[in-house]
Short mmCIF file of C-alpha atoms and ligand atoms in Angstrom, two decimals:
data_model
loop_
_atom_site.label_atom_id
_atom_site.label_comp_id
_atom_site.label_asym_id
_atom_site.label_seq_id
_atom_site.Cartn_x
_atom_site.Cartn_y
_atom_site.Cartn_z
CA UNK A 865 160.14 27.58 80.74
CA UNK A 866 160.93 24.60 83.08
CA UNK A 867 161.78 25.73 87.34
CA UNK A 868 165.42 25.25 86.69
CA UNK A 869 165.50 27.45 83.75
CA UNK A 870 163.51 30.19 85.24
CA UNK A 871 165.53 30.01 88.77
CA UNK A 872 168.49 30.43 86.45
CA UNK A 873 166.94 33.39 84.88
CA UNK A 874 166.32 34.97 87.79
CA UNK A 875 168.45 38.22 88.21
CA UNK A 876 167.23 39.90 91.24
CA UNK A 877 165.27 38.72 94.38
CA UNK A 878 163.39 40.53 96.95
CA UNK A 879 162.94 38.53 100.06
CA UNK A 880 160.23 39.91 102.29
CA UNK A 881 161.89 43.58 102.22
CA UNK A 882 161.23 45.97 105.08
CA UNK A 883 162.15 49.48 105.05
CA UNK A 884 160.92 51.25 108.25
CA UNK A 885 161.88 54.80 109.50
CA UNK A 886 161.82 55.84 112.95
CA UNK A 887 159.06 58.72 114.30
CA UNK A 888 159.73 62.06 114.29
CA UNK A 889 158.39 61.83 117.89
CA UNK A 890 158.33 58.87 120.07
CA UNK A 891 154.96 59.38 119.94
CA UNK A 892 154.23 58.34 116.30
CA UNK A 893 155.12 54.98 115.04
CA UNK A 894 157.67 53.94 112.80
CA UNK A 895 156.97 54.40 109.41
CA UNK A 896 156.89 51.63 106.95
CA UNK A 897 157.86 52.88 103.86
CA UNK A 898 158.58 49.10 102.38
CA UNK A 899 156.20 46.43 104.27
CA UNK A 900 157.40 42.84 103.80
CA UNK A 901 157.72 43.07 99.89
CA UNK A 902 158.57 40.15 98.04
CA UNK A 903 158.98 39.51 93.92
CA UNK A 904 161.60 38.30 91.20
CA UNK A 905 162.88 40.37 88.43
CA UNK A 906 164.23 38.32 85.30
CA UNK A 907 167.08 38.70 83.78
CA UNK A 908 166.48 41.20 80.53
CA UNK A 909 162.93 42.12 81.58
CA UNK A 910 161.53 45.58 82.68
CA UNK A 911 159.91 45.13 85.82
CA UNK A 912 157.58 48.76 86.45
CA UNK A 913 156.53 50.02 89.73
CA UNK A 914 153.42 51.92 89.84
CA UNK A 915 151.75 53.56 92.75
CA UNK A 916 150.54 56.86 94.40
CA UNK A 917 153.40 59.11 95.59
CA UNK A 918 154.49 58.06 99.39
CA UNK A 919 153.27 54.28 98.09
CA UNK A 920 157.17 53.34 98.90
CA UNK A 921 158.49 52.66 95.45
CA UNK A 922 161.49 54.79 95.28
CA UNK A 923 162.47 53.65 98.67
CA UNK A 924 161.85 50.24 97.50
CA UNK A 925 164.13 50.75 94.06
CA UNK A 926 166.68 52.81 96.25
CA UNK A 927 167.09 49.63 98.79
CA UNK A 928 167.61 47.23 95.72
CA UNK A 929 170.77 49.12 94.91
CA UNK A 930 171.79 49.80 98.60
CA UNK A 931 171.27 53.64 98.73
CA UNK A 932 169.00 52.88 101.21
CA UNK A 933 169.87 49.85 104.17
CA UNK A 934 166.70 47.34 104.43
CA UNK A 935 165.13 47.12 107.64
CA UNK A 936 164.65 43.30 107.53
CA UNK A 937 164.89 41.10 104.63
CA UNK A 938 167.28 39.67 102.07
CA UNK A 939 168.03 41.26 98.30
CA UNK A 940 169.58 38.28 96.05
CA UNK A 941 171.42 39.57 92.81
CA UNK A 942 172.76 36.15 91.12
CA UNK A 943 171.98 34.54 94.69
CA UNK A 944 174.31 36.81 96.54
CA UNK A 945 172.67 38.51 98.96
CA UNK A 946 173.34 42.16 99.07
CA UNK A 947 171.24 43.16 102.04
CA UNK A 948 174.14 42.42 104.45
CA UNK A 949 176.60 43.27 102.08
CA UNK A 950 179.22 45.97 103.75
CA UNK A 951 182.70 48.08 102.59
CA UNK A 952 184.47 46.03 99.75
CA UNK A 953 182.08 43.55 98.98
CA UNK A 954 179.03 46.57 98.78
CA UNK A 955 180.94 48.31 96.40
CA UNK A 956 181.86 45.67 94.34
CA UNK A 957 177.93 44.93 94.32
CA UNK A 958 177.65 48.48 93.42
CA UNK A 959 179.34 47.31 90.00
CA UNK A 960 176.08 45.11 88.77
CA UNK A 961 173.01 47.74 90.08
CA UNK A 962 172.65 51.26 89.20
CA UNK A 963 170.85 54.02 89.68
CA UNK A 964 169.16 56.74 87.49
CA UNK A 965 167.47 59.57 89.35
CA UNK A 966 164.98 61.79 88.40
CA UNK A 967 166.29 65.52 88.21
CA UNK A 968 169.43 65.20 85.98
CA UNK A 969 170.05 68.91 87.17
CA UNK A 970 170.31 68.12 90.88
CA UNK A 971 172.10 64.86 90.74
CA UNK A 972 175.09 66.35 87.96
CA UNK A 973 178.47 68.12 89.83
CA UNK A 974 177.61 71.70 88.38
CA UNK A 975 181.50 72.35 88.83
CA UNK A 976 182.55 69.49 86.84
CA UNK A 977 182.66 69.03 83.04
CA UNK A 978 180.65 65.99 82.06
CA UNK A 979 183.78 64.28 81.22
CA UNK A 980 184.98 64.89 84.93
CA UNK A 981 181.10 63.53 85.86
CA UNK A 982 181.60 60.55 84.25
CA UNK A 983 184.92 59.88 85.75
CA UNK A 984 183.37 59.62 88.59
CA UNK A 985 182.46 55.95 88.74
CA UNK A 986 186.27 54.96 88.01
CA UNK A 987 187.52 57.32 90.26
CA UNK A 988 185.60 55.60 92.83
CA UNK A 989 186.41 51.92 91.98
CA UNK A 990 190.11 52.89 91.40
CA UNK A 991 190.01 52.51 87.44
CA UNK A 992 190.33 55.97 86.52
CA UNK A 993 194.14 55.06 85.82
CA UNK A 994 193.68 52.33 83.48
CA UNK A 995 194.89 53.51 79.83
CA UNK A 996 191.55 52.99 78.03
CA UNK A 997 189.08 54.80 80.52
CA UNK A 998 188.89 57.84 78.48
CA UNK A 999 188.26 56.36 74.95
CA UNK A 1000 184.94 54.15 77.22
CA UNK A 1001 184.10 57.34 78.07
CA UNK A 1002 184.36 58.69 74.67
CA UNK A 1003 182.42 55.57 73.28
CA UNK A 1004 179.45 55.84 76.55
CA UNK A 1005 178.52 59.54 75.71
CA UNK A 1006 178.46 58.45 71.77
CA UNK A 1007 176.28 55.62 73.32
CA UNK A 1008 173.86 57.57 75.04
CA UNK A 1009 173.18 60.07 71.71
CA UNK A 1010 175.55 62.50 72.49
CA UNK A 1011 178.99 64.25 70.95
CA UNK A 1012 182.50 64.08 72.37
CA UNK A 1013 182.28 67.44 72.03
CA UNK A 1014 179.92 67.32 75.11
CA UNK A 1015 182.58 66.40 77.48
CA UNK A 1016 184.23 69.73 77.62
CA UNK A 1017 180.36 71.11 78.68
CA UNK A 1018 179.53 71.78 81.88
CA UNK A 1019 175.76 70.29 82.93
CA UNK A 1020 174.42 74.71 82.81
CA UNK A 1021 175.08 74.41 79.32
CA UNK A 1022 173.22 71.09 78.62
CA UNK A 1023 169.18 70.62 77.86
CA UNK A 1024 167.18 68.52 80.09
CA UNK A 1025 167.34 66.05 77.99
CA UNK A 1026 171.31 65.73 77.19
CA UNK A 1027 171.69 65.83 81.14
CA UNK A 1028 169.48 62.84 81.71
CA UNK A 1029 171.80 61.03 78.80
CA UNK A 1030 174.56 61.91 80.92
CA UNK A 1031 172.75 60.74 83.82
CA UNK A 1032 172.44 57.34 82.00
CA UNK A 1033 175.85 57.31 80.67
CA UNK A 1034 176.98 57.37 84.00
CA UNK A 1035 174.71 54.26 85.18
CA UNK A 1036 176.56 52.70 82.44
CA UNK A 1037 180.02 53.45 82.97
CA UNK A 1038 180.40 50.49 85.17
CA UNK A 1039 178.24 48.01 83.04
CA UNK A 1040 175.69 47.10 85.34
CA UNK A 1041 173.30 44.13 84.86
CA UNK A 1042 170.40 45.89 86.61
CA UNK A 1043 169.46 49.54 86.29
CA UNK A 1044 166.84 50.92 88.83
CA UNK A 1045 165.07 53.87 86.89
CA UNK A 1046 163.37 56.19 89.74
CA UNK A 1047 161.23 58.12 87.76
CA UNK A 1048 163.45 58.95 84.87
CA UNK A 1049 161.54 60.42 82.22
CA UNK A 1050 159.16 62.44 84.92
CA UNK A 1051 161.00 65.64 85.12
CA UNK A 1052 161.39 65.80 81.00
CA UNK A 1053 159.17 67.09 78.63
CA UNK A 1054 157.05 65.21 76.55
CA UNK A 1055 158.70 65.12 73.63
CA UNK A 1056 161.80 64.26 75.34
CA UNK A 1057 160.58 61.36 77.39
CA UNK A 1058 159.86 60.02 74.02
CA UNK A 1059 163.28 59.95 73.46
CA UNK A 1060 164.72 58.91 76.48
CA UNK A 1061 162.35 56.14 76.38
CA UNK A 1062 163.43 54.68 73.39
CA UNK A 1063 166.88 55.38 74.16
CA UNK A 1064 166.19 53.20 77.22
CA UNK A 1065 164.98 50.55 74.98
CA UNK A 1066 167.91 50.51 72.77
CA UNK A 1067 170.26 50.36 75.45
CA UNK A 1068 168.39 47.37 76.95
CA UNK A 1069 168.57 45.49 73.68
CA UNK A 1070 172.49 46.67 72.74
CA UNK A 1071 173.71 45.75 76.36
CA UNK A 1072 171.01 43.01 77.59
CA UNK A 1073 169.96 45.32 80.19
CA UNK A 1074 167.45 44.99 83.03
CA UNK A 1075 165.00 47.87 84.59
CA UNK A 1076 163.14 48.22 87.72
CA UNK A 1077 161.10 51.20 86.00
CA UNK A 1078 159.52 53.66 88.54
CA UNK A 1079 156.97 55.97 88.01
CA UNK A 1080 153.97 57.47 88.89
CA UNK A 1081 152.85 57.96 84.76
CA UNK A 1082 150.62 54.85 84.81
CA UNK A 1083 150.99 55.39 80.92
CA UNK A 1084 154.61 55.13 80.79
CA UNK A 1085 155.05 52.13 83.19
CA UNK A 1086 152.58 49.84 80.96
CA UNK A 1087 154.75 50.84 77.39
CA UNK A 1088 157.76 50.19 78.73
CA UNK A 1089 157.23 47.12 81.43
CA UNK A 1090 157.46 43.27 80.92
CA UNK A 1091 155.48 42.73 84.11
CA UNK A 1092 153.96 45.22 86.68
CA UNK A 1093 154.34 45.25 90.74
CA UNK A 1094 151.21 47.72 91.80
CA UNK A 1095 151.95 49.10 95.03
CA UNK A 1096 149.68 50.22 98.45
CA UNK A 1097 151.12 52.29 101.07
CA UNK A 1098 154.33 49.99 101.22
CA UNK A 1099 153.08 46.95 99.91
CA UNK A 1100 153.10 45.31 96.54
CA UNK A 1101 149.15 44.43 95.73
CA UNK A 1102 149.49 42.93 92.72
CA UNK A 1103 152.12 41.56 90.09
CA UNK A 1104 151.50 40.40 86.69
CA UNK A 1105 152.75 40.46 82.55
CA UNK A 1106 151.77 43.56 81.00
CA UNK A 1107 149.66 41.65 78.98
CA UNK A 1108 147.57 40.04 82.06
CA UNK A 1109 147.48 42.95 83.04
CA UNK A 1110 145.39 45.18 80.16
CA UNK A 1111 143.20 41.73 80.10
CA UNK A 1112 142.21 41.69 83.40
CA UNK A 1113 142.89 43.48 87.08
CA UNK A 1114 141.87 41.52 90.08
CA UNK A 1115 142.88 44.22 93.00
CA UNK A 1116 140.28 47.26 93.23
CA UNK A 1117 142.87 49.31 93.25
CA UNK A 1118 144.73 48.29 90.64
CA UNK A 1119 141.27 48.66 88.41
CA UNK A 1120 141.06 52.43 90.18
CA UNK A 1121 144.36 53.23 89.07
CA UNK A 1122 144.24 51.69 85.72
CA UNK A 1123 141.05 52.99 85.18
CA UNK A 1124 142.73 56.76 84.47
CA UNK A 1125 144.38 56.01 81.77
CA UNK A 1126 143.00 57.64 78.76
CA UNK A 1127 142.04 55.21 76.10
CA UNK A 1128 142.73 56.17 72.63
CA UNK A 1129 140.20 53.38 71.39
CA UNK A 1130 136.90 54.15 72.36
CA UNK A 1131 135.63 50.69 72.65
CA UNK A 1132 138.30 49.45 74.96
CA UNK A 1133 137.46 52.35 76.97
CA UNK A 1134 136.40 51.56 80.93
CA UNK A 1135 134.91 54.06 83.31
CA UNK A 1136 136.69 55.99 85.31
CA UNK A 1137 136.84 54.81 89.54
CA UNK A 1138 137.26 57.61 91.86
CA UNK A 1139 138.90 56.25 94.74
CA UNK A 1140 137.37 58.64 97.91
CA UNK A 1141 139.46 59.74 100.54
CA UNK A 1142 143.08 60.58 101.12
CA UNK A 1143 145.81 57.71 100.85
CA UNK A 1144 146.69 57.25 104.86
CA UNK A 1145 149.38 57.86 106.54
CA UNK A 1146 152.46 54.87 106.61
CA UNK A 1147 152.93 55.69 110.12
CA UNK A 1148 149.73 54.75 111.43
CA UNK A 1149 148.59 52.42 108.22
CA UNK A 1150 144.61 51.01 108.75
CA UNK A 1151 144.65 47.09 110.05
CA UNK A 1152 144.06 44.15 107.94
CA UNK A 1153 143.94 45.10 104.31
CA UNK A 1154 145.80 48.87 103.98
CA UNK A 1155 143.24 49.46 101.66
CA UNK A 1156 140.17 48.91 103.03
CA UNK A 1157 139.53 52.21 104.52
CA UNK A 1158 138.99 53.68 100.28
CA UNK A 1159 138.29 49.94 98.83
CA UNK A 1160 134.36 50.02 97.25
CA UNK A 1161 134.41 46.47 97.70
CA UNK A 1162 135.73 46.23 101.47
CA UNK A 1163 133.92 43.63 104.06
CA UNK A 1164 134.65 42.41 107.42
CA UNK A 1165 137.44 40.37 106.73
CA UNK A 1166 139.50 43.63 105.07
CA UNK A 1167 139.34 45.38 108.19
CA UNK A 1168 140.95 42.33 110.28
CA UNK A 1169 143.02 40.18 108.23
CA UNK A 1170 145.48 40.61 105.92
CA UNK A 1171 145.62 39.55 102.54
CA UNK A 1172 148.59 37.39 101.79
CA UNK A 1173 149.63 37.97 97.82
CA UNK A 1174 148.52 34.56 95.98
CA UNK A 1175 148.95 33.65 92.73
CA UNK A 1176 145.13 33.45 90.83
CA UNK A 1177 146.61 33.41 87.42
CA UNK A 1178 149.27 32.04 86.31
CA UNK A 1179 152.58 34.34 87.26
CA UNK A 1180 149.34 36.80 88.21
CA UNK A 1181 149.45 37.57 91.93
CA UNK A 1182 146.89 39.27 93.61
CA UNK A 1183 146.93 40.57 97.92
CA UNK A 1184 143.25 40.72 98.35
CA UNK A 1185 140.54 39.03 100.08
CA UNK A 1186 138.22 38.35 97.16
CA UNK A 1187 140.20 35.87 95.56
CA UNK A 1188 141.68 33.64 98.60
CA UNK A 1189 138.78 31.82 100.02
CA UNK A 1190 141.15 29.53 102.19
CA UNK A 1191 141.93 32.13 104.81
CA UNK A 1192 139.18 33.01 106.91
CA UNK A 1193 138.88 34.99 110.01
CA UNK A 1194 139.87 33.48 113.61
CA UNK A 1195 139.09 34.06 117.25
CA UNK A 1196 142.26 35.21 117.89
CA UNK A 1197 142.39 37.89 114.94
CA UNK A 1198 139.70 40.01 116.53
CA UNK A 1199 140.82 42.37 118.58
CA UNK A 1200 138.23 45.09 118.89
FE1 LIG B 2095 139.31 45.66 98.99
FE2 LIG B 2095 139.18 43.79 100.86
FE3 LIG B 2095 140.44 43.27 98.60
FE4 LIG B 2095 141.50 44.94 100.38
S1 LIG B 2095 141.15 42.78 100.66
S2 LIG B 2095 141.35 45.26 98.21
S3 LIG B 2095 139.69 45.94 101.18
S4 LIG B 2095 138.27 43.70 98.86
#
């Protein structure tokens, strides 16, 4: 694909995002839930998220669609940028990137019917009087796998499953270009995340629909995903196809957390890492490379510097020290 047509492809772009949260104390520090994150998402591709719980990824895919203000940093949809986006023009964004959470049961009205729930979205954006809302709300739930019958239900009487279809059909009530999937399929049984997965799927293909895909299932992330952001206590380590990927993992995390998936062919099989010690806390996160403090391959340089994410592959980047041999370790950087 040649620059032009890929910069026209792009849908969404995060521009060094920051999310920080003030101490509980003035004593501790802020903490950096999102730490100067930066990657493209293309238009119909599903970009996953994978990382230990706390790593920052559902504050990252909460910021892309506004629930949550960036600290610093700029969020292009179609070169718009959204990050300073306020009142009219923020919910008009609202329009293009939505959200599907992962407890159907706490995020549904219990005192509405599903077909009041998925009035909502018009209600908000002023087109619940227009004279065909209620046969695209008829045409959504048939959409999502359910009856029009399920309209008159209220969420109580609805299985897991049919919520989180409701859940979706009320993304897609406002036909969004991006969806942001915070762990969708995690509070759903197996069976049923087999379902809503490939529901997912066919709604992607039907309506040219594109994912951020969160969760912490490393098995679910790599079927579903195009490309995969791993991230580290706020940052994103390392981005590549799905494909690169399975053939090789540069970070030593990445290869940790990879490494626990279980293989169904023996041959391919690797041996499992055991990362030691607890992930550290984002308030107080270790100098120079946040991993260095549980990395089996750590030296000097991880403790003082930073790795900048570089690309060693092509569209394969990688934020560690083993592969960037330009940047080296000044005067100035030591300060112990
Ligand atoms: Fe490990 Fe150093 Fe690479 Fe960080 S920069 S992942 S500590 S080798």
């Amino acid at each position: 694909m040649s620059k032009t047509n890929e910069a026209d492809n792009v849908l969404l772009k995060a521009d060094h995002i920051k999310v920080h949260f003030k101490g509980k104390s003035k004593k501790d520090g802020s903490v950096k839930a999102v730490d100067d994150v930066s990657f493209t998402i293309m238009r119909g591709e599903t970009f996953g998220v994978v990382g230990e719980s706390g790593c920052g990824k559902s504050t990252l895919g909460r910021t892309l669609v506004r629930l949550q203000d960036p600290t610093e940093g700029h969020i292009y949809i179609d070169e718009c940028d959204i990050a300073s986006l306020k009142g009219s023009e923020l919910k008009e964004m609202r329009k293009k990137a939505q959200i599907i959470f992962q407890d159907p049961s706490a995020c549904l009205n219990p005192r509405r019917t599903i077909k009041q729930i998925l009035m909502e979205p018009y209600e908000i954006h002023g087109l619940d009087k227009e004279k065909d809302v209620e046969a695209e709300i008829e045409r959504l739930v048939q959409l999502v796998g359910l009856d029009t019958y399920h309209l008159s239900r209220y969420p109580h009487e609805l299985s897991g499953g049919q919520k989180q279809r409701v859940g979706i059909a009320r993304a897609l009530a406002l036909k969004p270009e991006l969806i942001v999937c915070d762990e969708a399929v995690s509070a759903l049984d197996v069976s049923v995340q087999a379902q809503v997965l490939n529901l997912l799927e066919e709604l992607k293909k039907k309506l040219n629909l594109t994912y951020f895909f969160i969760s912490h299932n490393l098995n679910v992330v790599y079927q579903v995903s195009d490309r995969v952001g791993v991230m580290y206590l706020g940052k994103m380590v390392e981005i590549a196809t799905y494909n690169k990927l399975y053939e090789k993992r540069y970070h030593p995390y990445t290869e940790a957390l990879l490494s626990a998936i279980p293989q169904v062919d023996d041959s391919a099989s690797t041996e499992r890492i055991h990362l030691k010690g607890e992930v550290p806390s984002p308030s107080n996160p270790p100098s120079g490379c946040h991993f260095h403090t549980r990395c089996p391959k750590a030296c000097e340089k991880c403790r003082i510097l930073e790795p900048k994410l570089i690309e060693v592959d092509e569209g394969h980047f990688v934020a560690c020290h083993l592969y960037d041999t330009e940047t080296d370790i000044k005067e100035g950087d030591i300060t112990e």
